[in-house]
Amino acid sequence: MKKIPIPEPILVPIRISPIPSFITWQRLGESMKQKYEQPLHYLTQILLKQWDESRGNNEVMMKKPIGNVIDPSKAEASVWVIEQFNRQFVSHLYIAELWISDPNYRHFVDDLQNY
């Protein structure tokens, strides 16, 4: 896997140019992927999904931007800290076990095998 460096602005959170308003943590992750032109780690994506789910599936809650609760620069910096940890310390064997147990991943692989 190609090593992609963490963007330099994370080293000094004050310099981060905040991503415009975002509704969910997953949307923040997608915006960061587009802004920095690099994918987020699989575990980072799972954590962002869990954070969204922890808000509940209440439509009212899902319409309120998270930027109203946490400063967008701090939210982005938090995601980069988690991303850096995941890239440096997570075992590839652990990731493989997660992928095997993930039904969506398995469905995607099965589709490719049938292709």
PDB file of C-alpha atoms in Angstrom:
ATOM      1  CA  MET A   1       0.000   0.000   0.000  1.00  0.00           C
ATOM      2  CA  LYS A   2       1.326   3.416  -0.928  1.00  0.00           C
ATOM      3  CA  LYS A   3       2.248   5.543   2.088  1.00  0.00           C
ATOM      4  CA  ILE A   4       0.437   8.863   1.946  1.00  0.00           C
ATOM      5  CA  PRO A   5       1.632  11.518   4.395  1.00  0.00           C
ATOM      6  CA  ILE A   6      -0.737  13.215   6.799  1.00  0.00           C
ATOM      7  CA  PRO A   7      -1.239  16.799   5.570  1.00  0.00           C
ATOM      8  CA  GLU A   8       1.088  19.272   7.281  1.00  0.00           C
ATOM      9  CA  PRO A   9      -1.665  21.577   8.625  1.00  0.00           C
ATOM     10  CA  ILE A  10      -2.528  18.922  11.211  1.00  0.00           C
ATOM     11  CA  LEU A  11       0.757  19.632  12.939  1.00  0.00           C
ATOM     12  CA  VAL A  12      -0.466  23.145  13.745  1.00  0.00           C
ATOM     13  CA  PRO A  13      -4.276  23.008  14.097  1.00  0.00           C
ATOM     14  CA  ILE A  14      -4.589  26.807  14.050  1.00  0.00           C
ATOM     15  CA  ARG A  15      -3.488  26.873  10.402  1.00  0.00           C
ATOM     16  CA  ILE A  16      -6.120  24.396   9.222  1.00  0.00           C
ATOM     17  CA  SER A  17      -8.464  25.980   6.753  1.00  0.00           C
ATOM     18  CA  PRO A  18     -11.781  24.646   7.971  1.00  0.00           C
ATOM     19  CA  ILE A  19     -13.978  22.603   5.718  1.00  0.00           C
ATOM     20  CA  PRO A  20     -17.279  24.357   5.138  1.00  0.00           C
ATOM     21  CA  SER A  21     -20.320  23.331   7.126  1.00  0.00           C
ATOM     22  CA  PHE A  22     -20.838  19.594   7.387  1.00  0.00           C
ATOM     23  CA  ILE A  23     -23.886  17.739   8.658  1.00  0.00           C
ATOM     24  CA  THR A  24     -22.403  14.370   9.609  1.00  0.00           C
ATOM     25  CA  TRP A  25     -19.002  12.983  10.508  1.00  0.00           C
ATOM     26  CA  GLN A  26     -19.045  10.837   7.376  1.00  0.00           C
ATOM     27  CA  ARG A  27     -19.637  13.919   5.221  1.00  0.00           C
ATOM     28  CA  LEU A  28     -16.675  15.557   6.967  1.00  0.00           C
ATOM     29  CA  GLY A  29     -14.559  12.525   6.057  1.00  0.00           C
ATOM     30  CA  GLU A  30     -15.698  12.716   2.424  1.00  0.00           C
ATOM     31  CA  SER A  31     -14.924  16.440   2.312  1.00  0.00           C
ATOM     32  CA  MET A  32     -11.459  15.825   3.761  1.00  0.00           C
ATOM     33  CA  LYS A  33     -10.861  13.108   1.160  1.00  0.00           C
ATOM     34  CA  GLN A  34     -11.707  15.554  -1.617  1.00  0.00           C
ATOM     35  CA  LYS A  35      -9.808  18.459  -0.091  1.00  0.00           C
ATOM     36  CA  TYR A  36      -6.569  16.556   0.529  1.00  0.00           C
ATOM     37  CA  GLU A  37      -7.000  14.115  -2.385  1.00  0.00           C
ATOM     38  CA  GLN A  38      -6.341  11.018  -0.298  1.00  0.00           C
ATOM     39  CA  PRO A  39      -8.564   8.333   1.203  1.00  0.00           C
ATOM     40  CA  LEU A  40      -9.101   7.918   4.910  1.00  0.00           C
ATOM     41  CA  HIS A  41      -8.115   4.690   6.646  1.00  0.00           C
ATOM     42  CA  TYR A  42     -10.766   1.979   6.816  1.00  0.00           C
ATOM     43  CA  LEU A  43     -10.934   2.178  10.634  1.00  0.00           C
ATOM     44  CA  THR A  44     -11.257   5.960  10.534  1.00  0.00           C
ATOM     45  CA  GLN A  45     -14.249   5.590   8.224  1.00  0.00           C
ATOM     46  CA  ILE A  46     -15.825   3.014  10.550  1.00  0.00           C
ATOM     47  CA  LEU A  47     -15.324   5.320  13.551  1.00  0.00           C
ATOM     48  CA  LEU A  48     -16.933   8.272  11.724  1.00  0.00           C
ATOM     49  CA  LYS A  49     -19.889   6.030  10.863  1.00  0.00           C
ATOM     50  CA  GLN A  50     -20.200   4.975  14.526  1.00  0.00           C
ATOM     51  CA  TRP A  51     -20.110   8.610  15.647  1.00  0.00           C
ATOM     52  CA  ASP A  52     -22.971   9.376  13.244  1.00  0.00           C
ATOM     53  CA  GLU A  53     -24.931   6.385  14.513  1.00  0.00           C
ATOM     54  CA  SER A  54     -24.393   7.487  18.115  1.00  0.00           C
ATOM     55  CA  ARG A  55     -26.382  10.642  17.329  1.00  0.00           C
ATOM     56  CA  GLY A  56     -29.367   8.403  16.679  1.00  0.00           C
ATOM     57  CA  ASN A  57     -31.368   7.976  13.521  1.00  0.00           C
ATOM     58  CA  ASN A  58     -33.572  10.886  14.468  1.00  0.00           C
ATOM     59  CA  GLU A  59     -34.174  13.024  11.350  1.00  0.00           C
ATOM     60  CA  VAL A  60     -34.108  16.212  13.399  1.00  0.00           C
ATOM     61  CA  MET A  61     -30.653  15.394  14.807  1.00  0.00           C
ATOM     62  CA  MET A  62     -29.268  14.380  11.410  1.00  0.00           C
ATOM     63  CA  LYS A  63     -30.283  17.749   9.922  1.00  0.00           C
ATOM     64  CA  LYS A  64     -28.364  19.765  12.516  1.00  0.00           C
ATOM     65  CA  PRO A  65     -24.773  20.425  11.412  1.00  0.00           C
ATOM     66  CA  ILE A  66     -22.120  19.038  13.709  1.00  0.00           C
ATOM     67  CA  GLY A  67     -20.317  22.332  13.139  1.00  0.00           C
ATOM     68  CA  ASN A  68     -22.857  23.861  15.545  1.00  0.00           C
ATOM     69  CA  VAL A  69     -21.519  21.652  18.332  1.00  0.00           C
ATOM     70  CA  ILE A  70     -17.785  21.410  17.604  1.00  0.00           C
ATOM     71  CA  ASP A  71     -15.523  23.895  15.852  1.00  0.00           C
ATOM     72  CA  PRO A  72     -14.890  22.600  12.277  1.00  0.00           C
ATOM     73  CA  SER A  73     -11.115  23.074  12.644  1.00  0.00           C
ATOM     74  CA  LYS A  74     -11.095  20.996  15.830  1.00  0.00           C
ATOM     75  CA  ALA A  75     -13.264  18.325  14.213  1.00  0.00           C
ATOM     76  CA  GLU A  76     -10.901  18.087  11.250  1.00  0.00           C
ATOM     77  CA  ALA A  77      -7.838  18.019  13.524  1.00  0.00           C
ATOM     78  CA  SER A  78      -9.446  15.233  15.584  1.00  0.00           C
ATOM     79  CA  VAL A  79     -10.034  13.126  12.498  1.00  0.00           C
ATOM     80  CA  TRP A  80      -6.406  13.613  11.395  1.00  0.00           C
ATOM     81  CA  VAL A  81      -5.103  12.516  14.808  1.00  0.00           C
ATOM     82  CA  ILE A  82      -7.207   9.347  14.582  1.00  0.00           C
ATOM     83  CA  GLU A  83      -6.094   8.860  10.979  1.00  0.00           C
ATOM     84  CA  GLN A  84      -2.434   9.151  11.949  1.00  0.00           C
ATOM     85  CA  PHE A  85      -2.864   6.602  14.746  1.00  0.00           C
ATOM     86  CA  ASN A  86      -4.666   4.143  12.460  1.00  0.00           C
ATOM     87  CA  ARG A  87      -2.036   4.449   9.737  1.00  0.00           C
ATOM     88  CA  GLN A  88       0.870   3.917  12.137  1.00  0.00           C
ATOM     89  CA  PHE A  89      -0.327   1.323  14.604  1.00  0.00           C
ATOM     90  CA  VAL A  90      -3.107  -0.876  13.203  1.00  0.00           C
ATOM     91  CA  SER A  91      -2.117  -4.379  12.158  1.00  0.00           C
ATOM     92  CA  HIS A  92      -2.825  -5.417   8.578  1.00  0.00           C
ATOM     93  CA  LEU A  93      -4.021  -8.774   9.960  1.00  0.00           C
ATOM     94  CA  TYR A  94      -6.630  -7.007  12.104  1.00  0.00           C
ATOM     95  CA  ILE A  95      -7.839  -5.073   9.043  1.00  0.00           C
ATOM     96  CA  ALA A  96      -8.065  -8.326   7.062  1.00  0.00           C
ATOM     97  CA  GLU A  97     -10.217  -9.885   9.797  1.00  0.00           C
ATOM     98  CA  LEU A  98     -12.533  -6.863   9.758  1.00  0.00           C
ATOM     99  CA  TRP A  99     -12.855  -6.958   5.980  1.00  0.00           C
ATOM    100  CA  ILE A 100     -13.730 -10.649   6.032  1.00  0.00           C
ATOM    101  CA  SER A 101     -16.429 -10.067   8.654  1.00  0.00           C
ATOM    102  CA  ASP A 102     -17.885  -7.006   6.868  1.00  0.00           C
ATOM    103  CA  PRO A 103     -20.847  -8.160   4.715  1.00  0.00           C
ATOM    104  CA  ASN A 104     -20.614  -5.104   2.454  1.00  0.00           C
ATOM    105  CA  TYR A 105     -16.964  -5.770   1.704  1.00  0.00           C
ATOM    106  CA  ARG A 106     -17.684  -9.447   1.105  1.00  0.00           C
ATOM    107  CA  HIS A 107     -20.482  -8.545  -1.312  1.00  0.00           C
ATOM    108  CA  PHE A 108     -18.115  -6.244  -3.214  1.00  0.00           C
ATOM    109  CA  VAL A 109     -15.412  -8.941  -3.428  1.00  0.00           C
ATOM    110  CA  ASP A 110     -17.953 -11.566  -4.498  1.00  0.00           C
ATOM    111  CA  ASP A 111     -19.108  -9.255  -7.289  1.00  0.00           C
ATOM    112  CA  LEU A 112     -15.544  -8.868  -8.509  1.00  0.00           C
ATOM    113  CA  GLN A 113     -14.947 -12.615  -8.424  1.00  0.00           C
ATOM    114  CA  ASN A 114     -18.028 -13.204 -10.577  1.00  0.00           C
ATOM    115  CA  TYR A 115     -16.848 -10.562 -13.033  1.00  0.00           C
TER     116      TYR A 115
END
